[in-house]
Amino acid sequence: MVTQRETAETRALSGAGRPLSWAAALSVLLAGYAHALSMAWPFASIGGLATGQAWGGLQLASLVLLVWQLQRNSRPGQGALLGWLFGSAMLCGTFWWLFISMHRYGGLPATLTVLAILGLAAALALYYAAATAVYVWLAPKSSLGQASVFAALWLLAELARVKLFTGFPWGEGGYAHIDGWARPLAGWVGVHGLTWLAAFTAALFVALLLDARANRWTLNQKSVLACVSVLLIALGVSILPPAVLATQADTPARPPLSVTLLQGNIPQDLKFQPGTGVLDALQFYGEQLLQVQTSLVVLPETAIPMLPEQLPADYWREVKSRFARGEQAALIGIPLGSNRDGYSNSVLGLKAGAPDYRYDKHHLVPFGEFVPPFFHWFIRMMEIPLGDFNRGTLAQAPFEWHGERLAPNICYEDLFGEELGANFKDTATAPTILVNVSNIAWFGNTVAIDQHLHISRMRALEFARPMLRATNTGATVVIDAQGRVTHALERHSRGALVADVQGVDGLTLHARWVSRFGLAPWWLLGVATVLLASLVRRRRPARPLV
């Protein structure tokens, strides 16, 4: 019988001199696009799969096809190209909607916009090219070794997207499993743990499949044991309650908080126009603020698109006077600052008997809220009415109201769970409710709305906290502490969403470790696995790098 070691070496030698085929390249490009589709299905409902739904099975299938081609094309140079093609297609298919903000609203010529998006995707795909090249070069012999090394390298590539060059981890694989069998693990290990698990499962499946194929489809004891173990683990994970390790603080029960979430549906091309969008926003939000009946009202990002001192006479005074008395409070998206001190994208909190609360956005959007060095020429080509904002500090104090601690985050800040996690170091001061205010109108009526909704749902799962989302055009929703949408407004409509929300105390396991160590445990896992595989490889004959 052919041994597994001989099988791996035979596969390596069979692909050593073979050029990468067009079929292999095309299949990997399609797999990368399928990975993008798995984040939020963009097409009409089919087979029970609703538009906007995440599809974890498709994400796993896309990685299986990638690993399969990496096994068939066993030179590191080929691996790098396959990983780069997969990553480029995956990222283009994920954030293609940047075209709308840059071309339609920013005025950048269509050709330059396409090139900019392709260039961004191609640059970020280099992380995956490096990961797949090293995977092929290390070439572990055992099935578990192959799965562990691929998962570690894939995780490192995703972490690089999180941290390097301001970070843009939109579309990370773990988000595809927000409704899948692995979702209960989010409260334990977070989205990066789900990303590692998906990569490990896909690579192990390919390794076992190739092993069975090489042995004429006869299953040996190791293969049977590995398959049974994976199935038992999957079954155990799927029946875990979400955030099973969350411990409730010994505090008396408090009544639910009644909230109103406003959605103005101001067209993006008019939002900052004084005679149209600005006037429309001031009228709608002003009326709602003065008439609201719930305990808390939340307005979207830059819902009031002017500095307080620029507002019409008596407008701001009436708003502040409304919340300076009584039992109601407001969280308002508004720019703050001055020409001397700089400006910030902020949330302002108003309530009786306390100074104004202020949250300044910490994680700014490059090219929208700050201009990276050497790129001012690029911004000058667009007509986006934003520039360099001041950066808020990490772990800003929550807004306390009626026994709840509400922690705002603005726009895509909820994409960085480790930064939100910095607020959870102490159970006594940790947020009981998360609040996201956004303006996704920059990206039209596209799948970007669904992708961002899944990101918010993942944060709710990780920290076992409800999430309130007030947006300009959608998705304006209430998400409970189990990551489920309980109340929602129709997208691209104007309205007010009224609901009751119950804050949650206690900390999940994920909240405990991420608040203290950030992403360090995941970096350590990835690097340690690769180093161990490298040490093992040194005992084998070296494989050519090209």
Coordinates of C-alpha atoms in Angstrom, one line a residue:
M1 CA 0.0 0.0 0.0
V2 CA 1.3 3.5 -0.8
T3 CA 2.0 5.4 2.4
Q4 CA 0.8 8.9 3.0
R5 CA 4.4 10.2 3.0
E6 CA 5.0 8.6 -0.5
T7 CA 1.6 10.0 -1.7
A8 CA 2.6 13.6 -0.7
E9 CA 6.0 13.3 -2.3
T10 CA 4.4 11.8 -5.5
R11 CA 2.0 14.7 -5.7
A12 CA 4.8 17.2 -5.3
L13 CA 7.0 15.6 -8.0
S14 CA 4.1 15.2 -10.4
G15 CA 3.5 19.0 -10.3
A16 CA 7.1 20.1 -10.1
G17 CA 7.6 20.7 -13.8
R18 CA 4.1 21.3 -15.0
P19 CA 3.1 24.9 -15.8
L20 CA 0.0 26.3 -14.2
S21 CA -2.9 25.6 -16.5
W22 CA -5.6 28.1 -17.6
A23 CA -8.2 25.8 -16.2
A24 CA -6.5 25.9 -12.7
A25 CA -6.3 29.7 -12.9
L26 CA -9.9 30.1 -14.0
S27 CA -11.2 27.7 -11.3
V28 CA -9.4 29.6 -8.6
L29 CA -10.7 32.9 -9.9
L30 CA -14.2 31.5 -9.8
A31 CA -13.6 30.2 -6.3
G32 CA -12.5 33.6 -5.1
Y33 CA -15.7 35.1 -6.5
A34 CA -17.7 32.4 -4.8
H35 CA -16.0 33.4 -1.5
A36 CA -17.2 36.9 -2.0
L37 CA -20.8 35.7 -2.7
S38 CA -20.7 33.7 0.5
M39 CA -20.5 36.9 2.6
A40 CA -24.0 38.0 1.4
W41 CA -25.9 36.4 -1.5
P42 CA -26.5 39.3 -3.9
F43 CA -29.0 37.6 -6.2
A44 CA -32.7 36.9 -6.0
S45 CA -33.9 34.3 -3.6
I46 CA -33.1 30.8 -4.8
G47 CA -33.5 27.5 -3.2
G48 CA -34.5 29.1 0.1
L49 CA -31.4 31.2 0.1
A50 CA -32.6 34.8 0.6
T51 CA -31.0 37.8 -0.9
G52 CA -28.3 39.2 1.4
Q53 CA -28.0 35.9 3.4
A54 CA -24.5 34.7 4.4
W55 CA -23.7 31.2 3.0
G56 CA -21.0 29.4 5.1
G57 CA -21.1 26.3 2.9
L58 CA -20.1 28.2 -0.2
Q59 CA -17.2 29.8 1.7
L60 CA -16.0 26.3 2.7
A61 CA -16.4 25.1 -0.9
S62 CA -14.3 28.0 -2.3
L63 CA -11.5 27.2 0.1
V64 CA -11.7 23.5 -0.7
L65 CA -11.2 24.3 -4.4
L66 CA -8.2 26.6 -3.7
V67 CA -6.5 24.0 -1.5
W68 CA -7.2 21.3 -4.1
Q69 CA -5.4 23.4 -6.8
L70 CA -2.5 24.1 -4.4
Q71 CA -2.0 20.4 -4.0
R72 CA -2.1 19.8 -7.7
N73 CA 0.3 22.7 -8.4
S74 CA 3.0 22.2 -5.9
R75 CA 5.7 24.8 -6.7
P76 CA 5.7 27.8 -4.4
G77 CA 5.6 30.1 -7.4
Q78 CA 2.5 28.4 -8.6
G79 CA 1.0 28.6 -5.1
A80 CA 1.7 32.3 -4.9
L81 CA 0.0 33.0 -8.2
L82 CA -3.1 30.8 -7.3
G83 CA -3.4 32.6 -3.9
W84 CA -3.1 36.0 -5.6
L85 CA -5.7 35.2 -8.2
F86 CA -8.1 33.9 -5.5
G87 CA -7.5 36.9 -3.3
S88 CA -7.9 39.4 -6.1
A89 CA -11.2 37.9 -7.3
M90 CA -12.4 37.5 -3.7
L91 CA -11.8 41.1 -2.8
C92 CA -13.0 42.6 -6.0
G93 CA -16.2 40.6 -5.7
T94 CA -16.6 41.7 -2.1
F95 CA -16.1 45.5 -2.2
W96 CA -16.9 46.3 -5.9
W97 CA -19.5 48.8 -4.5
L98 CA -16.6 51.2 -3.9
F99 CA -17.2 52.1 -7.5
I100 CA -20.4 53.9 -6.5
S101 CA -18.9 56.1 -3.9
M102 CA -15.8 56.9 -5.9
H103 CA -17.4 57.4 -9.4
R104 CA -21.0 58.4 -8.8
Y105 CA -20.6 60.5 -5.7
G106 CA -16.9 61.2 -5.8
G107 CA -16.7 62.2 -9.5
L108 CA -13.6 60.0 -10.3
P109 CA -13.6 58.9 -13.9
A110 CA -15.0 55.4 -14.4
T111 CA -11.7 54.0 -15.8
L112 CA -9.6 55.4 -12.9
T113 CA -12.2 54.1 -10.4
V114 CA -12.0 50.6 -11.9
L115 CA -8.2 50.7 -11.8
A116 CA -8.2 51.9 -8.3
I117 CA -10.5 49.1 -7.1
L118 CA -8.5 46.5 -9.0
G119 CA -5.3 47.9 -7.6
L120 CA -6.5 47.8 -4.1
A121 CA -7.7 44.3 -4.4
A122 CA -4.5 43.2 -6.1
A123 CA -2.4 44.8 -3.4
L124 CA -4.3 43.2 -0.6
A125 CA -4.3 39.9 -2.4
L126 CA -0.5 39.8 -1.9
Y127 CA -1.1 38.6 1.7
Y128 CA -2.8 35.5 0.4
A129 CA -0.2 35.0 -2.3
A130 CA 2.5 34.9 0.5
A131 CA 0.3 32.5 2.5
T132 CA -0.3 30.0 -0.2
A133 CA 3.4 30.2 -1.4
V134 CA 4.6 29.3 2.1
Y135 CA 2.0 26.6 2.4
V136 CA 3.1 24.9 -0.8
W137 CA 6.8 25.3 0.2
L138 CA 6.3 23.8 3.7
A139 CA 4.3 20.9 2.3
P140 CA 3.4 19.0 5.5
K141 CA 3.1 15.3 5.2
S142 CA 0.2 14.5 7.5
S143 CA -3.4 15.5 6.9
L144 CA -3.6 17.3 10.2
G145 CA -0.3 19.0 9.5
Q146 CA -1.5 20.3 6.1
A147 CA -4.8 21.5 7.6
S148 CA -3.0 23.2 10.6
V149 CA -0.5 25.0 8.4
F150 CA -3.0 26.2 5.8
A151 CA -5.3 27.4 8.6
A152 CA -2.5 29.2 10.3
L153 CA -1.2 30.9 7.1
W154 CA -4.7 31.9 6.0
L155 CA -5.4 33.4 9.5
L156 CA -2.1 35.4 9.3
A157 CA -3.1 36.7 5.8
E158 CA -6.5 37.9 7.3
L159 CA -4.8 39.4 10.3
A160 CA -2.5 41.3 8.0
R161 CA -5.6 42.8 6.4
V162 CA -6.8 43.8 9.8
K163 CA -3.7 45.7 10.9
L164 CA -1.5 46.8 8.1
F165 CA -2.0 50.1 6.3
T166 CA -4.9 51.2 8.5
G167 CA -6.7 47.9 8.1
F168 CA -9.5 46.8 5.8
P169 CA -10.7 43.3 6.8
W170 CA -14.1 43.7 5.0
G171 CA -15.2 40.2 3.8
E172 CA -13.2 38.1 6.1
G173 CA -14.2 34.4 5.8
G174 CA -15.6 34.0 9.3
Y175 CA -18.5 36.4 8.6
A176 CA -19.9 33.8 6.2
H177 CA -20.7 31.6 9.2
I178 CA -22.9 34.1 11.0
D179 CA -25.9 31.8 10.5
G180 CA -24.0 28.5 10.1
W181 CA -23.2 25.6 12.4
A182 CA -20.1 27.4 13.8
R183 CA -21.9 30.6 15.0
P184 CA -22.1 29.5 18.7
L185 CA -18.3 29.6 18.8
A186 CA -18.2 33.4 18.1
G187 CA -18.7 34.1 21.9
W188 CA -15.6 32.0 22.6
V189 CA -13.1 32.8 19.8
G190 CA -14.6 35.6 17.7
V191 CA -14.7 36.0 13.9
H192 CA -11.0 35.2 13.6
G193 CA -11.5 31.9 15.3
L194 CA -14.3 31.1 12.8
T195 CA -11.9 32.0 10.0
W196 CA -9.3 29.6 11.3
L197 CA -11.8 26.8 11.7
A198 CA -13.2 27.2 8.2
A199 CA -9.7 27.1 6.7
F200 CA -8.7 24.1 8.8
T201 CA -11.9 22.2 7.9
A202 CA -11.4 22.9 4.1
A203 CA -7.8 21.9 4.1
L204 CA -8.4 18.7 6.2
F205 CA -11.2 17.7 3.8
V206 CA -8.9 18.0 0.8
A207 CA -6.0 16.1 2.6
L208 CA -8.3 13.2 3.5
L209 CA -9.8 13.1 0.1
L210 CA -6.4 13.0 -1.6
D211 CA -5.3 10.3 0.9
A212 CA -8.3 8.2 0.2
R213 CA -7.8 8.6 -3.6
A214 CA -4.2 7.7 -3.4
N215 CA -5.1 4.5 -1.5
R216 CA -7.7 3.6 -4.1
W217 CA -10.5 5.0 -2.0
T218 CA -9.8 2.6 0.9
L219 CA -10.2 4.3 4.3
N220 CA -7.5 3.6 6.7
Q221 CA -7.9 3.9 10.5
K222 CA -6.4 7.4 10.7
S223 CA -8.8 8.7 8.0
V224 CA -11.8 7.2 9.7
L225 CA -10.7 8.6 13.1
A226 CA -10.1 12.1 11.6
C227 CA -13.5 12.2 9.8
V228 CA -15.4 11.0 12.9
S229 CA -13.6 13.5 15.1
V230 CA -14.4 16.4 12.7
L231 CA -18.1 15.4 12.6
L232 CA -18.3 15.1 16.4
I233 CA -16.6 18.5 16.9
A234 CA -19.0 20.1 14.4
L235 CA -22.0 18.5 16.1
G236 CA -20.8 19.7 19.5
V237 CA -20.2 23.2 18.3
S238 CA -23.6 23.4 16.5
I239 CA -25.6 22.6 19.7
L240 CA -23.7 25.0 22.0
P241 CA -25.8 27.9 23.2
P242 CA -24.4 31.3 22.0
A243 CA -21.8 32.8 24.4
V244 CA -22.2 29.8 26.7
L245 CA -19.4 31.2 29.0
A246 CA -21.0 34.6 29.6
T247 CA -21.6 35.1 33.3
Q248 CA -24.3 37.5 34.4
A249 CA -23.4 40.2 36.9
D250 CA -25.2 40.1 40.2
T251 CA -27.3 43.2 39.5
P252 CA -31.1 43.6 39.8
A253 CA -33.2 43.2 36.7
R254 CA -34.0 46.5 35.1
P255 CA -36.8 47.3 32.7
P256 CA -36.1 47.3 28.9
L257 CA -35.0 50.6 27.3
S258 CA -37.5 52.0 24.8
V259 CA -35.6 53.3 21.7
T260 CA -36.3 55.1 18.5
L261 CA -33.9 54.6 15.6
L262 CA -34.2 57.2 12.8
Q263 CA -33.5 56.6 9.1
G264 CA -33.7 59.8 7.0
N265 CA -33.0 58.3 3.6
I266 CA -31.2 61.5 2.4
P267 CA -29.8 60.9 -1.1
Q268 CA -26.0 60.9 -0.9
D269 CA -25.5 63.3 -3.8
L270 CA -27.7 65.8 -2.0
K271 CA -26.7 65.1 1.6
F272 CA -24.2 68.0 1.9
Q273 CA -26.0 70.4 -0.5
P274 CA -27.2 73.4 1.6
G275 CA -30.4 74.1 -0.4
T276 CA -31.6 70.5 -0.7
G277 CA -30.2 67.6 1.3
V278 CA -29.0 69.7 4.3
L279 CA -32.4 71.5 4.6
D280 CA -34.2 68.1 4.2
A281 CA -32.1 66.5 6.9
L282 CA -32.5 69.4 9.4
Q283 CA -36.3 69.4 8.9
F284 CA -36.8 65.6 9.3
Y285 CA -34.5 65.0 12.2
G286 CA -35.5 68.2 13.9
E287 CA -39.1 67.3 13.9
Q288 CA -38.4 63.7 15.1
L289 CA -36.1 64.9 17.9
L290 CA -38.8 67.3 19.2
Q291 CA -41.6 64.7 18.9
V292 CA -39.9 61.5 20.1
Q293 CA -41.7 59.6 22.9
T294 CA -39.3 56.8 23.7
S295 CA -36.6 56.9 26.4
L296 CA -33.7 57.1 23.8
V297 CA -33.5 58.3 20.2
V298 CA -30.5 57.5 18.0
L299 CA -29.7 59.4 14.7
P300 CA -27.4 58.1 12.0
E301 CA -23.8 59.2 11.2
T302 CA -23.6 62.9 10.3
A303 CA -27.4 63.0 10.4
I304 CA -27.0 66.7 11.2
P305 CA -24.5 67.5 8.5
M306 CA -23.4 70.9 9.9
L307 CA -21.4 72.0 12.9
P308 CA -23.7 73.2 15.8
E309 CA -22.7 76.8 15.4
Q310 CA -23.5 76.7 11.7
L311 CA -27.1 75.6 12.3
P312 CA -30.0 78.0 11.8
A313 CA -30.9 80.4 14.7
D314 CA -32.7 78.7 17.5
Y315 CA -32.5 75.2 15.9
W316 CA -29.8 73.8 18.2
R317 CA -31.1 75.7 21.2
E318 CA -34.5 74.0 20.8
V319 CA -33.0 70.6 20.4
K320 CA -30.8 71.0 23.5
S321 CA -33.6 72.4 25.5
R322 CA -35.8 69.4 24.6
F323 CA -33.4 67.0 26.2
A324 CA -32.3 69.2 29.0
R325 CA -35.4 68.2 30.9
G326 CA -37.6 65.1 31.3
E327 CA -36.8 61.4 30.9
Q328 CA -35.5 61.3 27.4
A329 CA -32.0 61.2 25.8
A330 CA -30.5 61.4 22.3
L331 CA -27.5 60.1 20.5
I332 CA -26.9 62.3 17.4
G333 CA -24.4 61.8 14.6
I334 CA -22.9 65.2 13.9
P335 CA -19.5 66.7 13.0
L336 CA -17.8 68.6 15.8
G337 CA -14.8 70.8 16.2
S338 CA -13.3 74.0 14.8
N339 CA -10.9 75.3 12.2
R340 CA -8.3 75.9 14.9
D341 CA -8.7 72.5 16.8
G342 CA -9.6 70.3 13.9
Y343 CA -12.8 68.4 13.2
S344 CA -14.1 65.0 14.2
N345 CA -16.8 62.6 13.0
S346 CA -18.8 62.4 16.3
V347 CA -21.8 61.2 18.2
L348 CA -23.2 63.7 20.6
G349 CA -25.2 62.6 23.6
L350 CA -27.9 64.8 25.2
K351 CA -29.6 64.1 28.5
A352 CA -31.0 66.0 31.5
G353 CA -28.7 66.9 34.4
A354 CA -25.4 66.1 32.7
P355 CA -22.8 67.7 30.4
D356 CA -23.1 66.8 26.7
Y357 CA -21.6 63.4 26.0
R358 CA -19.2 63.1 23.1
Y359 CA -17.8 60.1 21.2
D360 CA -15.2 60.8 18.4
K361 CA -14.6 58.2 15.8
H362 CA -11.4 56.4 16.4
H363 CA -10.8 54.2 13.3
L364 CA -11.0 56.6 10.4
V365 CA -11.6 55.7 6.8
P366 CA -8.6 56.4 4.5
F367 CA -9.4 58.7 1.6
G368 CA -12.7 59.7 3.2
E369 CA -11.8 60.9 6.7
F370 CA -8.1 61.2 6.5
V371 CA -5.7 61.4 3.6
P372 CA -2.7 59.0 3.7
P373 CA 0.7 60.5 2.9
F374 CA 1.4 61.1 -0.8
F375 CA -2.3 60.7 -1.8
H376 CA -3.7 64.2 -1.6
W377 CA -3.6 64.4 -5.4
F378 CA -6.0 61.4 -5.5
I379 CA -8.5 63.1 -3.1
R380 CA -8.3 66.3 -5.2
M381 CA -9.7 64.3 -8.2
M382 CA -12.8 63.5 -6.2
E383 CA -15.6 65.7 -4.9
I384 CA -16.2 63.9 -1.6
P385 CA -16.9 66.7 1.0
L386 CA -14.7 65.1 3.7
G387 CA -11.0 65.4 4.5
D388 CA -8.7 65.0 7.4
F389 CA -10.5 64.4 10.7
N390 CA -9.1 64.2 14.2
R391 CA -8.9 60.7 15.6
G392 CA -10.7 59.8 18.8
T393 CA -9.1 57.7 21.5
L394 CA -9.6 54.0 22.0
A395 CA -12.0 52.7 24.6
Q396 CA -14.0 56.0 25.1
A397 CA -16.4 56.0 28.0
P398 CA -20.0 54.8 27.3
F399 CA -23.1 56.9 27.4
E400 CA -25.0 56.0 30.6
W401 CA -28.7 56.2 30.6
H402 CA -31.4 54.5 32.7
G403 CA -29.0 51.9 34.0
E404 CA -27.6 51.1 30.6
R405 CA -24.1 51.8 29.3
L406 CA -24.3 52.5 25.6
A407 CA -21.1 52.3 23.5
P408 CA -21.3 54.1 20.2
N409 CA -19.2 53.2 17.1
I410 CA -19.4 54.9 13.8
C411 CA -19.6 53.4 10.3
Y412 CA -17.2 50.6 9.8
E413 CA -15.7 50.8 13.3
D414 CA -17.7 47.7 14.2
L415 CA -15.5 45.8 11.7
F416 CA -12.7 46.0 14.2
G417 CA -13.9 43.8 17.1
E418 CA -10.6 43.9 18.9
E419 CA -11.0 47.7 19.2
L420 CA -14.6 47.4 20.5
G421 CA -13.3 44.8 22.8
A422 CA -11.0 47.3 24.6
N423 CA -14.2 48.5 26.4
F424 CA -14.7 45.2 28.1
K425 CA -11.8 45.0 30.4
D426 CA -14.0 45.6 33.5
T427 CA -17.4 44.0 33.9
A428 CA -18.6 46.9 36.0
T429 CA -17.9 49.5 33.3
A430 CA -18.3 47.3 30.2
P431 CA -21.0 48.4 27.7
T432 CA -24.4 46.8 28.1
I433 CA -25.6 47.9 24.6
L434 CA -23.6 48.6 21.5
V435 CA -24.7 51.4 19.1
N436 CA -23.7 51.7 15.5
V437 CA -24.5 54.9 13.5
S438 CA -23.7 54.7 9.8
N439 CA -24.3 56.2 6.4
I440 CA -24.1 53.4 3.8
A441 CA -25.8 55.6 1.2
W442 CA -22.2 56.0 -0.2
F443 CA -22.7 52.5 -1.7
G444 CA -26.2 52.7 -3.0
N445 CA -28.7 49.9 -2.7
T446 CA -26.1 47.1 -2.9
V447 CA -25.0 44.1 -1.0
A448 CA -22.7 46.4 1.1
I449 CA -25.8 46.9 3.4
D450 CA -26.1 43.2 4.0
Q451 CA -22.4 42.7 4.5
H452 CA -22.3 45.5 7.1
L453 CA -25.3 44.0 8.8
H454 CA -23.6 40.7 9.2
I455 CA -20.6 42.4 10.7
S456 CA -22.7 44.1 13.3
R457 CA -24.4 40.8 14.1
M458 CA -21.1 39.1 14.6
R459 CA -20.1 41.8 17.1
A460 CA -23.3 41.1 19.0
L461 CA -22.5 37.4 19.1
E462 CA -18.9 37.9 20.1
F463 CA -19.8 40.1 23.1
A464 CA -23.3 38.8 23.8
R465 CA -24.6 42.4 23.6
P466 CA -27.6 43.8 21.7
M467 CA -26.6 46.2 18.9
L468 CA -28.7 49.2 17.8
R469 CA -28.1 50.3 14.2
A470 CA -29.3 53.8 13.1
T471 CA -28.4 54.4 9.4
N472 CA -29.2 56.9 6.7
T473 CA -30.6 54.3 4.2
G474 CA -30.3 50.9 5.9
A475 CA -30.0 48.5 7.5
T476 CA -31.6 50.3 10.5
V477 CA -32.3 47.4 12.9
V478 CA -32.2 46.1 16.4
I479 CA -30.0 43.1 16.9
D480 CA -30.3 41.0 20.1
A481 CA -27.5 39.6 22.2
Q482 CA -27.7 36.3 20.1
G483 CA -27.0 38.1 16.9
R484 CA -30.6 38.0 15.6
V485 CA -32.4 40.9 13.9
T486 CA -35.5 41.4 16.0
H487 CA -36.8 44.8 14.5
A488 CA -36.0 46.4 11.1
L489 CA -37.0 49.3 8.9
E490 CA -37.5 48.9 5.2
R491 CA -34.3 49.9 3.5
H492 CA -34.1 53.1 1.4
S493 CA -37.2 54.5 3.1
R494 CA -37.8 57.3 5.6
G495 CA -39.0 56.3 9.0
A496 CA -38.5 55.7 12.7
L497 CA -38.0 52.3 14.2
V498 CA -39.5 51.9 17.7
A499 CA -38.4 49.0 19.9
D500 CA -37.5 47.8 23.4
V501 CA -34.0 46.6 24.1
Q502 CA -32.7 44.8 27.1
G503 CA -29.0 45.5 28.0
V504 CA -26.8 42.6 29.0
D505 CA -24.1 42.4 31.7
G506 CA -21.3 39.8 32.1
L507 CA -18.5 38.9 29.7
T508 CA -18.1 36.2 27.1
L509 CA -14.8 34.3 27.0
H510 CA -14.0 36.2 23.8
A511 CA -14.6 39.5 25.5
R512 CA -12.4 38.6 28.4
W513 CA -9.3 37.6 26.4
V514 CA -9.7 40.1 23.5
S515 CA -10.0 43.0 25.9
R516 CA -6.6 42.1 27.5
F517 CA -4.6 40.7 24.7
G518 CA -6.2 42.0 21.5
L519 CA -5.2 39.9 18.4
A520 CA -1.9 38.7 20.0
P521 CA -3.2 35.1 20.7
W522 CA -4.1 34.7 17.0
W523 CA -0.8 36.1 15.8
L524 CA 1.0 33.7 18.2
L525 CA -1.0 30.7 17.0
G526 CA -0.3 31.5 13.4
V527 CA 3.4 32.2 13.7
A528 CA 4.0 29.3 16.1
T529 CA 2.3 26.8 13.8
V530 CA 4.4 28.0 10.8
L531 CA 7.6 28.0 12.8
L532 CA 7.0 24.5 14.0
A533 CA 6.2 23.3 10.4
S534 CA 9.5 25.0 9.3
L535 CA 11.5 23.1 11.9
V536 CA 10.0 19.9 10.8
R537 CA 10.7 20.7 7.1
R538 CA 14.4 21.2 7.8
R539 CA 14.7 17.5 8.4
R540 CA 13.4 16.8 4.9
P541 CA 15.0 17.5 1.5
A542 CA 14.5 21.1 0.5
R543 CA 11.9 21.9 -2.2
P544 CA 12.8 24.5 -5.0
L545 CA 11.3 27.9 -4.4
V546 CA 10.5 28.5 -8.0

